[in-house]
Structures are given as structure tokens and as C-alpha cells.
CSV table of C-alpha atoms and ligand atoms in Angstrom, one decimal:
chain,number,residue,atom,x,y,z
A,1025,UNK,CA,22.9,17.1,6.6
A,1026,UNK,CA,26.7,17.2,7.8
A,1027,UNK,CA,29.4,17.5,5.9
A,1028,UNK,CA,32.2,14.7,6.8
A,1029,UNK,CA,36.1,14.6,6.4
A,1030,UNK,CA,36.7,12.2,3.4
A,1031,UNK,CA,39.8,11.3,1.5
A,1032,UNK,CA,38.9,13.4,-1.4
A,1033,UNK,CA,37.5,16.2,0.0
A,1034,UNK,CA,34.0,16.7,2.0
A,1035,UNK,CA,31.2,14.2,1.3
A,1036,UNK,CA,28.0,15.0,2.7
A,1037,UNK,CA,26.5,11.9,4.8
A,1038,UNK,CA,22.8,11.5,6.2
A,1039,UNK,CA,21.3,9.4,8.6
A,1040,UNK,CA,18.9,6.2,7.5
A,1041,UNK,CA,17.3,3.6,8.9
A,1042,UNK,CA,18.7,0.0,8.0
A,1043,UNK,CA,18.5,-3.5,8.7
A,1044,UNK,CA,21.3,-5.8,8.9
A,1045,UNK,CA,20.0,-9.2,8.4
A,1046,UNK,CA,23.6,-10.8,8.9
A,1047,UNK,CA,24.0,-9.1,13.0
A,1048,UNK,CA,20.5,-8.9,12.7
A,1049,UNK,CA,20.2,-5.4,14.0
A,1050,UNK,CA,17.7,-2.1,13.1
A,1051,UNK,CA,20.0,0.7,13.9
A,1052,UNK,CA,20.4,4.3,12.5
A,1053,UNK,CA,23.6,4.4,9.7
A,1054,UNK,CA,25.3,7.2,8.1
A,1055,UNK,CA,25.7,6.7,4.7
A,1056,UNK,CA,27.1,9.2,1.6
A,1057,UNK,CA,24.3,11.7,0.2
A,1058,UNK,CA,23.3,10.5,-3.3
A,1059,UNK,CA,23.6,12.4,-6.2
A,1060,UNK,CA,22.2,12.6,-9.7
A,1061,UNK,CA,24.6,10.3,-12.1
A,1062,UNK,CA,22.1,10.2,-15.0
A,1063,UNK,CA,20.1,12.5,-16.7
A,1064,UNK,CA,16.1,12.1,-16.4
A,1065,UNK,CA,17.3,11.2,-12.2
A,1066,UNK,CA,16.0,13.4,-9.5
A,1067,UNK,CA,16.9,14.1,-6.2
A,1068,UNK,CA,14.5,14.4,-3.6
A,1069,UNK,CA,14.0,15.3,0.2
A,1070,UNK,CA,12.6,13.2,2.1
A,1071,UNK,CA,9.5,15.1,4.0
A,1072,UNK,CA,7.5,11.7,5.3
A,1073,UNK,CA,7.7,7.5,5.5
A,1074,UNK,CA,5.0,5.6,6.7
A,1075,UNK,CA,5.3,2.5,8.4
A,1076,UNK,CA,3.7,-0.7,7.5
A,1077,UNK,CA,3.6,-4.9,8.4
A,1078,UNK,CA,6.2,-4.9,5.6
A,1079,UNK,CA,8.5,-2.8,7.6
A,1080,UNK,CA,8.0,-4.5,10.1
A,1081,UNK,CA,8.0,-8.3,8.8
A,1082,UNK,CA,11.5,-7.3,7.4
A,1083,UNK,CA,13.0,-5.5,11.1
A,1084,UNK,CA,12.2,-8.7,12.5
A,1085,UNK,CA,14.3,-10.7,9.7
A,1086,UNK,CA,11.1,-12.5,8.0
A,1087,UNK,CA,12.6,-11.3,4.6
A,1088,UNK,CA,14.4,-8.2,2.9
A,1089,UNK,CA,17.3,-8.5,0.5
A,1090,UNK,CA,19.9,-6.1,0.9
A,1091,UNK,CA,21.7,-4.1,-2.0
A,1092,UNK,CA,24.3,-6.3,-3.7
A,1093,UNK,CA,27.8,-5.7,-2.1
A,1094,UNK,CA,25.5,-4.1,1.4
A,1095,UNK,CA,25.1,-6.1,4.5
A,1096,UNK,CA,22.4,-3.4,5.2
A,1097,UNK,CA,19.2,-2.1,3.5
A,1098,UNK,CA,17.8,1.0,4.2
A,1099,UNK,CA,14.1,0.4,4.7
A,1100,UNK,CA,10.6,2.9,3.8
A,1101,UNK,CA,8.5,1.8,0.7
A,1102,UNK,CA,5.9,4.6,1.6
A,1103,UNK,CA,7.0,8.0,1.3
A,1104,UNK,CA,6.5,11.5,0.5
A,1105,UNK,CA,9.5,13.5,-0.9
A,1106,UNK,CA,10.4,17.4,-2.2
A,1107,UNK,CA,11.7,17.4,-5.4
A,1108,UNK,CA,15.3,19.5,-4.7
A,1109,UNK,CA,17.0,19.1,-8.1
A,1110,UNK,CA,16.9,17.4,-10.9
A,1111,UNK,CA,19.3,15.5,-14.2
A,1112,UNK,CA,19.6,17.6,-17.3
A,1113,UNK,CA,17.0,15.5,-19.5
A,1114,UNK,CA,13.6,15.6,-16.6
A,1115,UNK,CA,11.4,17.2,-18.4
A,1116,UNK,CA,8.0,15.4,-15.7
A,1117,UNK,CA,9.2,17.0,-12.6
A,1118,UNK,CA,10.6,20.4,-10.9
A,1119,UNK,CA,12.2,21.4,-8.3
A,1120,UNK,CA,9.3,22.3,-5.6
A,1121,UNK,CA,7.9,19.9,-6.6
A,1122,UNK,CA,6.2,16.8,-3.9
A,1123,UNK,CA,6.2,13.8,-5.5
A,1124,UNK,CA,5.0,10.0,-4.4
A,1125,UNK,CA,8.0,7.4,-5.5
A,1126,UNK,CA,6.9,4.5,-6.7
A,1127,UNK,CA,8.6,1.0,-4.9
A,1128,UNK,CA,9.1,-1.3,-7.7
A,1129,UNK,CA,11.2,-1.9,-10.5
A,1130,UNK,CA,12.2,-3.9,-13.4
A,1131,UNK,CA,13.5,-6.7,-14.0
A,1132,UNK,CA,16.4,-7.0,-16.5
A,1133,UNK,CA,15.0,-9.6,-18.6
A,1134,UNK,CA,14.0,-9.2,-22.6
A,1135,UNK,CA,11.7,-11.6,-22.7
A,1136,UNK,CA,9.6,-10.2,-19.2
A,1137,UNK,CA,6.5,-8.5,-21.5
A,1138,UNK,CA,5.2,-7.0,-18.1
A,1139,UNK,CA,9.0,-4.9,-16.9
A,1140,UNK,CA,9.4,-4.2,-20.8
A,1141,UNK,CA,6.0,-2.4,-20.7
A,1142,UNK,CA,6.7,-0.7,-17.7
A,1143,UNK,CA,4.4,-2.8,-15.8
A,1144,UNK,CA,6.8,-4.7,-13.1
A,1145,UNK,CA,3.6,-4.8,-11.2
A,1146,UNK,CA,3.2,-7.9,-13.1
A,1147,UNK,CA,6.7,-9.0,-13.1
A,1148,UNK,CA,6.7,-12.5,-15.0
A,1149,UNK,CA,10.3,-13.1,-13.7
A,1150,UNK,CA,10.6,-12.2,-9.6
A,1151,UNK,CA,13.7,-10.7,-10.4
A,1152,UNK,CA,12.4,-7.6,-10.1
A,1153,UNK,CA,13.8,-5.0,-6.8
A,1154,UNK,CA,12.0,-2.9,-4.6
A,1155,UNK,CA,13.2,-0.2,-2.8
A,1156,UNK,CA,13.3,-1.1,1.1
A,1157,UNK,CA,12.0,-4.1,0.6
A,1158,UNK,CA,14.3,-5.9,-2.0
A,1159,UNK,CA,18.0,-5.3,-3.4
A,1160,UNK,CA,18.0,-1.3,-3.0
A,1161,UNK,CA,18.0,1.1,-0.9
A,1162,UNK,CA,14.5,2.3,0.3
A,1163,UNK,CA,13.2,6.1,1.4
A,1164,UNK,CA,13.8,6.0,5.1
A,1165,UNK,CA,16.8,8.5,5.0
A,1166,UNK,CA,17.3,12.3,4.4
A,1167,UNK,CA,17.9,12.4,0.4
A,1168,UNK,CA,17.5,9.5,-2.1
A,1169,UNK,CA,18.1,10.0,-6.3
A,1170,UNK,CA,15.4,7.9,-8.8
A,1171,UNK,CA,14.4,7.9,-12.4
A,1172,UNK,CA,11.7,10.6,-12.5
A,1173,UNK,CA,9.3,8.3,-14.6
A,1174,UNK,CA,9.0,6.1,-11.1
A,1175,UNK,CA,7.6,9.6,-9.6
A,1176,UNK,CA,4.2,11.1,-9.0
A,1177,UNK,CA,3.6,14.4,-8.7
A,1178,UNK,CA,1.0,15.7,-5.5
A,1179,UNK,CA,-0.9,18.7,-5.0
A,1180,UNK,CA,0.9,20.7,-2.4
A,1181,UNK,CA,-2.6,20.8,-0.5
A,1182,UNK,CA,-1.7,17.2,0.3
A,1183,UNK,CA,1.2,17.5,1.8
A,1184,UNK,CA,-0.5,16.3,5.1
A,1185,UNK,CA,-1.9,13.1,3.7
A,1186,UNK,CA,0.0,12.4,0.7
A,1187,UNK,CA,2.0,9.4,2.8
A,1188,UNK,CA,-1.3,7.7,2.2
A,1189,UNK,CA,-1.1,7.4,-1.6
A,1190,UNK,CA,1.5,4.4,-1.7
A,1191,UNK,CA,-0.5,1.8,0.8
A,1192,UNK,CA,-3.7,2.8,-1.1
A,1193,UNK,CA,-2.5,2.4,-4.3
A,1194,UNK,CA,-3.1,-1.7,-3.1
A,1195,UNK,CA,-6.8,-1.1,-3.4
A,1196,UNK,CA,-6.3,0.6,-6.6
A,1197,UNK,CA,-4.7,-1.3,-8.2
A,1198,UNK,CA,-7.8,-4.0,-6.8
A,1199,UNK,CA,-10.3,-1.9,-8.1
A,1200,UNK,CA,-9.1,-1.3,-11.7
A,1201,UNK,CA,-9.4,-5.2,-12.0
A,1202,UNK,CA,-12.6,-5.5,-10.7
A,1203,UNK,CA,-13.5,-3.0,-13.1
A,1204,UNK,CA,-12.1,-4.8,-15.9
A,1205,UNK,CA,-13.2,-8.5,-14.7
A,1206,UNK,CA,-16.8,-7.1,-13.9
A,1207,UNK,CA,-16.8,-5.9,-17.4
A,1208,UNK,CA,-17.6,-10.0,-18.5
A,1209,UNK,CA,-21.3,-9.4,-17.1
A,1210,UNK,CA,-24.1,-6.7,-17.0
A,1211,UNK,CA,-22.4,-5.3,-13.7
A,1212,UNK,CA,-23.0,-1.5,-13.7
A,1213,UNK,CA,-25.1,0.3,-11.7
A,1214,UNK,CA,-28.7,1.5,-13.1
A,1215,UNK,CA,-28.3,5.6,-13.4
A,1216,UNK,CA,-31.5,7.9,-12.2
A,1217,UNK,CA,-32.2,10.0,-15.0
A,1218,UNK,CA,-31.5,13.5,-13.0
A,1219,UNK,CA,-30.5,11.6,-9.9
A,1220,UNK,CA,-26.5,12.2,-9.4
A,1221,UNK,CA,-25.5,8.2,-9.7
A,1222,UNK,CA,-25.3,5.7,-7.2
A,1223,UNK,CA,-23.3,2.7,-6.4
A,1224,UNK,CA,-25.8,-0.4,-6.1
A,1225,UNK,CA,-22.8,-2.9,-4.8
A,1226,UNK,CA,-22.2,-4.0,-0.9
A,1227,UNK,CA,-18.4,-4.9,-0.4
A,1228,UNK,CA,-17.1,-6.4,2.7
A,1229,UNK,CA,-13.6,-5.6,3.7
A,1230,UNK,CA,-11.9,-7.8,6.3
A,1231,UNK,CA,-9.3,-6.3,8.4
A,1232,UNK,CA,-9.5,-2.8,9.9
A,1233,UNK,CA,-5.9,-2.2,9.8
A,1234,UNK,CA,-4.5,1.2,7.1
A,1235,UNK,CA,-4.9,-1.5,4.0
A,1236,UNK,CA,-8.4,-2.4,4.9
A,1237,UNK,CA,-9.9,1.3,6.1
A,1238,UNK,CA,-8.1,2.6,2.6
A,1239,UNK,CA,-9.7,0.2,0.7
A,1240,UNK,CA,-12.9,0.9,2.7
A,1241,UNK,CA,-12.6,4.6,1.7
A,1242,UNK,CA,-11.9,3.3,-1.7
A,1243,UNK,CA,-15.2,1.8,-2.0
A,1244,UNK,CA,-17.0,4.1,-0.5
A,1245,UNK,CA,-15.6,6.7,-3.2
A,1246,UNK,CA,-17.4,4.1,-5.5
A,1247,UNK,CA,-20.4,4.3,-3.9
A,1248,UNK,CA,-20.2,0.6,-2.9
A,1249,UNK,CA,-22.4,-0.5,0.6
A,1250,UNK,CA,-19.0,-1.0,2.6
A,1251,UNK,CA,-18.3,-3.1,5.6
A,1252,UNK,CA,-15.9,-3.6,8.1
A,1253,UNK,CA,-15.3,-6.6,9.6
A,1254,UNK,CA,-12.5,-6.7,11.7
A,1255,UNK,CA,-11.2,-8.2,15.7
A,1256,UNK,CA,-11.4,-5.4,17.7
A,1257,UNK,CA,-15.4,-4.8,19.2
A,1258,UNK,CA,-16.5,-1.2,18.6
A,1259,UNK,CA,-16.2,1.3,19.8
A,1260,UNK,CA,-12.5,2.0,18.7
A,1261,UNK,CA,-10.3,4.3,17.0
A,1262,UNK,CA,-10.7,2.2,13.8
A,1263,UNK,CA,-14.7,1.8,13.9
A,1264,UNK,CA,-15.0,5.2,13.8
A,1265,UNK,CA,-13.7,5.9,10.4
A,1266,UNK,CA,-15.0,3.4,9.2
A,1267,UNK,CA,-18.9,5.0,10.1
A,1268,UNK,CA,-17.3,8.3,9.8
A,1269,UNK,CA,-17.2,7.6,5.8
A,1270,UNK,CA,-20.4,6.1,6.0
A,1271,UNK,CA,-19.5,2.4,6.1
A,1272,UNK,CA,-21.1,0.2,8.7
A,1273,UNK,CA,-18.6,-1.8,11.3
A,1274,UNK,CA,-18.8,-5.2,12.3
A,1275,UNK,CA,-16.8,-7.1,14.8
A,1276,UNK,CA,-15.7,-11.0,14.8
A,1277,UNK,CA,-16.4,-10.7,18.7
A,1278,UNK,CA,-20.4,-10.4,18.0
A,1279,UNK,CA,-21.2,-11.4,14.7
A,1280,UNK,CA,-20.4,-14.5,13.2
A,1281,UNK,CA,-19.7,-14.6,9.1
A,1282,UNK,CA,-23.2,-15.9,8.4
A,1283,UNK,CA,-24.6,-12.9,10.8
A,1284,UNK,CA,-22.6,-10.9,8.8
A,1285,UNK,CA,-23.5,-12.0,4.9
A,1286,UNK,CA,-27.7,-12.3,6.6
A,1287,UNK,CA,-26.9,-8.6,7.5
A,1288,UNK,CA,-25.0,-7.3,3.9
A,1289,UNK,CA,-27.4,-9.5,1.8
A,1290,UNK,CA,-25.3,-10.6,-1.3
A,1291,UNK,CA,-21.9,-9.7,-0.9
A,1292,UNK,CA,-20.4,-8.6,-4.5
A,1293,UNK,CA,-17.3,-8.0,-3.1
A,1294,UNK,CA,-14.7,-9.0,0.0
A,1295,UNK,CA,-11.5,-7.3,-0.3
A,1296,UNK,CA,-9.3,-9.3,2.1
A,1297,UNK,CA,-6.8,-7.3,3.8
A,1298,UNK,CA,-5.4,-8.9,7.1
A,1299,UNK,CA,-3.5,-11.8,5.3
A,1300,UNK,CA,-5.5,-14.2,7.8
A,1301,UNK,CA,-6.2,-17.0,5.3
A,1302,UNK,CA,-8.6,-18.7,7.4
A,1303,UNK,CA,-11.0,-16.1,7.9
A,1304,UNK,CA,-10.5,-15.5,4.1
A,1305,UNK,CA,-11.2,-18.6,3.1
A,1306,UNK,CA,-14.6,-19.0,5.6
A,1307,UNK,CA,-15.6,-15.7,4.4
A,1308,UNK,CA,-15.1,-16.8,0.6
A,1309,UNK,CA,-18.2,-19.5,1.5
A,1310,UNK,CA,-20.6,-16.3,2.0
A,1311,UNK,CA,-19.7,-14.5,-1.0
A,1312,UNK,CA,-22.8,-13.8,-3.6
A,1313,UNK,CA,-23.9,-14.0,-6.9
A,1314,UNK,CA,-21.6,-12.9,-9.5
A,1315,UNK,CA,-19.3,-11.8,-6.9
A,1316,UNK,CA,-15.5,-11.1,-6.9
A,1317,UNK,CA,-12.9,-11.8,-4.0
A,1318,UNK,CA,-9.8,-9.8,-3.7
A,1319,UNK,CA,-6.8,-11.8,-1.5
A,1320,UNK,CA,-4.3,-8.5,-0.8
A,1321,UNK,CA,-2.9,-10.0,2.0
A,1322,UNK,CA,0.7,-12.1,3.1
A,1323,UNK,CA,0.2,-14.8,5.4
A,1324,UNK,CA,3.0,-16.2,7.2
A,1325,UNK,CA,3.5,-20.0,6.7
A,1326,UNK,CA,1.2,-21.6,9.6
A,1327,UNK,CA,-0.3,-25.5,10.0
A,1328,UNK,CA,-2.6,-26.5,7.4
A,1329,UNK,CA,-6.3,-25.9,8.1
A,1330,UNK,CA,-9.6,-27.6,6.8
A,1331,UNK,CA,-11.5,-25.8,4.5
A,1332,UNK,CA,-14.7,-26.8,3.5
A,1333,UNK,CA,-13.9,-27.1,-0.3
A,1334,UNK,CA,-17.2,-28.7,-1.8
A,1335,UNK,CA,-19.5,-25.3,-0.7
A,1336,UNK,CA,-16.5,-23.1,-2.3
A,1337,UNK,CA,-16.1,-24.8,-5.1
A,1338,UNK,CA,-19.9,-25.1,-5.8
A,1339,UNK,CA,-20.2,-21.0,-5.1
A,1340,UNK,CA,-17.3,-21.0,-7.4
A,1341,UNK,CA,-19.1,-21.8,-10.2
A,1342,UNK,CA,-22.8,-21.8,-9.6
A,1343,UNK,CA,-22.4,-18.5,-8.5
A,1344,UNK,CA,-20.1,-17.4,-11.3
A,1345,UNK,CA,-17.3,-16.0,-9.0
A,1346,UNK,CA,-13.7,-14.6,-9.3
A,1347,UNK,CA,-11.2,-14.6,-6.7
A,1348,UNK,CA,-7.8,-12.9,-7.0
A,1349,UNK,CA,-4.9,-12.0,-5.7
A,1350,UNK,CA,-3.0,-8.6,-6.5
A,1351,UNK,CA,0.1,-7.2,-5.4
A,1352,UNK,CA,2.2,-3.7,-5.6
A,1353,UNK,CA,0.7,-0.7,-8.6
A,1354,UNK,CA,1.4,0.7,-11.6
A,1355,UNK,CA,1.3,4.0,-13.0
A,1356,UNK,CA,-2.5,4.1,-12.9
A,1357,UNK,CA,-3.0,3.1,-9.7
A,1358,UNK,CA,-0.4,5.9,-8.4
A,1359,UNK,CA,-2.5,8.3,-10.6
A,1360,UNK,CA,-6.1,7.1,-9.2
A,1361,UNK,CA,-4.8,6.8,-5.5
A,1362,UNK,CA,-3.2,10.9,-5.3
A,1363,UNK,CA,-7.2,11.8,-6.8
A,1364,UNK,CA,-8.4,9.5,-4.3
A,1365,UNK,CA,-6.8,11.0,-1.1
A,1366,UNK,CA,-7.7,14.7,-2.3
A,1367,UNK,CA,-11.3,13.6,-2.7
A,1368,UNK,CA,-11.1,11.5,0.8
A,1369,UNK,CA,-9.2,14.3,2.5
A,1370,UNK,CA,-12.2,17.1,1.1
A,1371,UNK,CA,-15.0,14.1,2.1
A,1372,UNK,CA,-14.0,13.3,4.9
A,1373,UNK,CA,-11.2,15.2,6.6
A,1374,UNK,CA,-11.0,14.5,10.0
A,1375,UNK,CA,-11.0,10.4,8.8
A,1376,UNK,CA,-8.4,10.7,6.8
A,1377,UNK,CA,-6.4,12.7,9.4
A,1378,UNK,CA,-7.7,9.9,12.5
A,1379,UNK,CA,-5.6,7.1,9.9
A,1380,UNK,CA,-2.3,9.0,10.4
A,1381,UNK,CA,-1.6,8.0,14.5
A,1382,UNK,CA,1.5,10.0,14.8
A,1383,UNK,CA,4.6,11.9,13.3
A,1384,UNK,CA,8.0,10.7,14.9
A,1385,UNK,CA,10.8,11.8,14.3
A,1386,UNK,CA,13.8,9.1,13.2
A,1387,UNK,CA,15.4,8.7,16.7
A,1388,UNK,CA,11.7,7.0,17.2
A,1389,UNK,CA,12.3,4.1,14.3
A,1390,UNK,CA,13.1,1.3,16.8
A,1391,UNK,CA,9.9,1.4,18.8
A,1392,UNK,CA,8.0,1.8,15.6
A,1393,UNK,CA,9.5,-0.9,13.9
A,1394,UNK,CA,10.1,-3.4,16.3
A,1395,UNK,CA,8.1,-2.3,20.0
A,1396,UNK,CA,4.5,-3.0,19.7
A,1397,UNK,CA,2.6,-2.1,16.9
A,1398,UNK,CA,-0.3,1.2,18.2
A,1399,UNK,CA,-2.6,3.1,16.2
A,1400,UNK,CA,-3.6,3.2,12.7
A,1401,UNK,CA,-0.6,4.3,10.5
A,1402,UNK,CA,2.7,6.1,11.5
A,1403,UNK,CA,4.9,8.0,10.3
A,1404,UNK,CA,9.0,8.8,10.7
A,1405,UNK,CA,9.1,13.0,9.3
A,1406,UNK,CA,12.1,14.2,8.2
A,1407,UNK,CA,10.7,17.4,7.2
B,2242,ZN,ZN1,3.6,-0.6,3.3
B,2243,ZN,ZN1,10.1,-8.8,-14.9
């Protein structure tokens, strides 16, 4: 952090990556470093900030809302920071702690029972805000101040991989809901006395980007026989990650959905992680008996396509299927994501490392945010 002379003394300024929807620019800006203004706030020095499709779409001006009174929005929502200062009323975190901040903040409406119950990931009104996305500055900067209730402490041993926690929360929230929904039927896998418990379900993940691969890891960690269906032909680095975690990789270029279904058997769960609606609805046709289909992608608006609604509706009824969409994540999903990243790291250290394509200085932001998407997960580092 540098210091700049200002009218009433010396004010620290810091660099931030920002998008200006008015001038359609993605640029490095300098702004005043934030200070603690409430007892339960904490100040973080950002260490790693991951880049995802959401950031790239914001930097293509598809969405993204600057805070009131600002022309620019500081981007970045997948973060790891180190606590450097805490307010007098902070009890959950201490200086030196590594934390992953949550992204969404509650809406102000009294009648929003979700936000009033700290479940802004289920906000009814849509008036929530999201750091780095909607009405609040994000994390691609040197210092951030926020309330400690949005911070999740991660063990220091996860320093190099904790930037994966936030994108993993998508799968964690989805799988928490799968457990809740499937409780309506006898779904638990049988346990053989004296043997370690093993999964009995078969899952298909559509897409091998970071959300898909992290979802595949979360499914494997729960014992699902997991297949990943993606565009690129194998071998490729994403297929390597899938085999390293004991999953099966299928390319759409040489395997049709019917062939995939034949190879997998009864598809108990589909985890959609591409935002490609056409392939997703085709996949819905091969979802198995008592199957559950989870949408996590957000497709752009394209021309309408034909969907075989008779087959899908017949299957939904006759096979007791459930389809749901899920967005953002609550406290429990963050906590399970931290536990899972530790587990992944223990079981598949090379595969977890392979998810992080590279760490780059803040000056490299432009290529990563507006250039061609390369690799799996790129990270800006402020350490
Ligand atoms: Zn993201
Ligand atoms: Zn709300």
C-alpha cells in the first residue's frame, strides 16, 4: 500500500481491479483503503482471488452493478484473505487468521424471511447485494473490510488451495439439498458390517470447468460413482483430473448421451455445470429412476430450441424425478466446503493443485478477465 497526500492528512490508497460499465472499461484503479467503522468488522489483507466465468461476464458488461454513487465496480468474489485488524466487538476471528469471505449480503426488507434468517442465498426479494457482482465492491484489491459474520476461518495448511472454497460452495449447497430432497425415499446406501461405508449412487457431471470438477470431487468424496461429460476429447488436463479422483471422463465428441447412459447405468444424479441448456435438457431424458437433476449454470439468452417435453414429463412422473436449480451458498455450505477442500487435498493433492492453472500479479488482470479463457482456475495474487 502506498500513501498519498490528501487534504486532511495522509490517506492510504490501494490498487483495485475495477469494471466501469459506463465507459466500458476494465482497469486498475486506486482508491482509499477501507477502515473499520463498526465493532464487529474485520480488515483483511487479500491473498488470492480466483477468476471465474461470472467475473469474465461482468468484464464483458453483461451484468455487474457498481455501488450507489460509484461509476465503477471492484470485481472479484472468490477470495482468501488474512485478518490484519479486528474491531473491538469481534469474537469469531483474530488477526493472523486466514478467512474465506462469503459473497452475498442480505436484502433490507423485514418481510424477507430468508434474509432475516441469515439465508440470503434464498433471498425472496432479489434486493440482496453481492461483493464484486451487485452493488458492493469485490475482493480484487489489497484490503477489504467487512463484518466478521461473513468470514469463514480456514486452517493454515490450506493456504495454497483455499481460494477454491468459494467456487466449491456451489456443489456443497447442492449436495446438502440432495440429501434433504432424497430423504423422502429409501435412498441411503446399504452398509456391510465391518466394511467401510461405500456409496452406491451414480452421478453424471455435465462440464469440466472448475465448477464441474469441484462438483465431481465433492461427489467422489461422498462415494458416488462419478462420470464427467464434457466437450473436449481426452486426453486433456481436465480428463486427467477426473481420472486422478477415480472418476470417468466422457467426451461429447465420441460418446452420445444414450451411450453415456448405457455405460453409467441408472443415473441417480446429474450435476449440470456448464450453463448449456440444450445439452442439459437432453441429459434430462436419460436421468434414472428416483433421479435428481441439479442446475447450476446460468445460460445466456439464445434462440428457443426444441425440447422433447413428453419424454421429460413422463419420466419426471413415472420415475419420481426431481429437478432443482441452486445459486450462491449459506454458512453450512461454506463450512462443508472448507472440510472438503482439506479432504480433497489429503486424498488427491496433485489433482487439487492441477485445478489452479496459475497465480498472477494484479497487472495481469486484463488478459485473464477479457482475454481468451485458458486452463482451469486462474488466480490473482496479492500476497
Ligand atoms: Zn465465481
Ligand atoms: Zn432477502
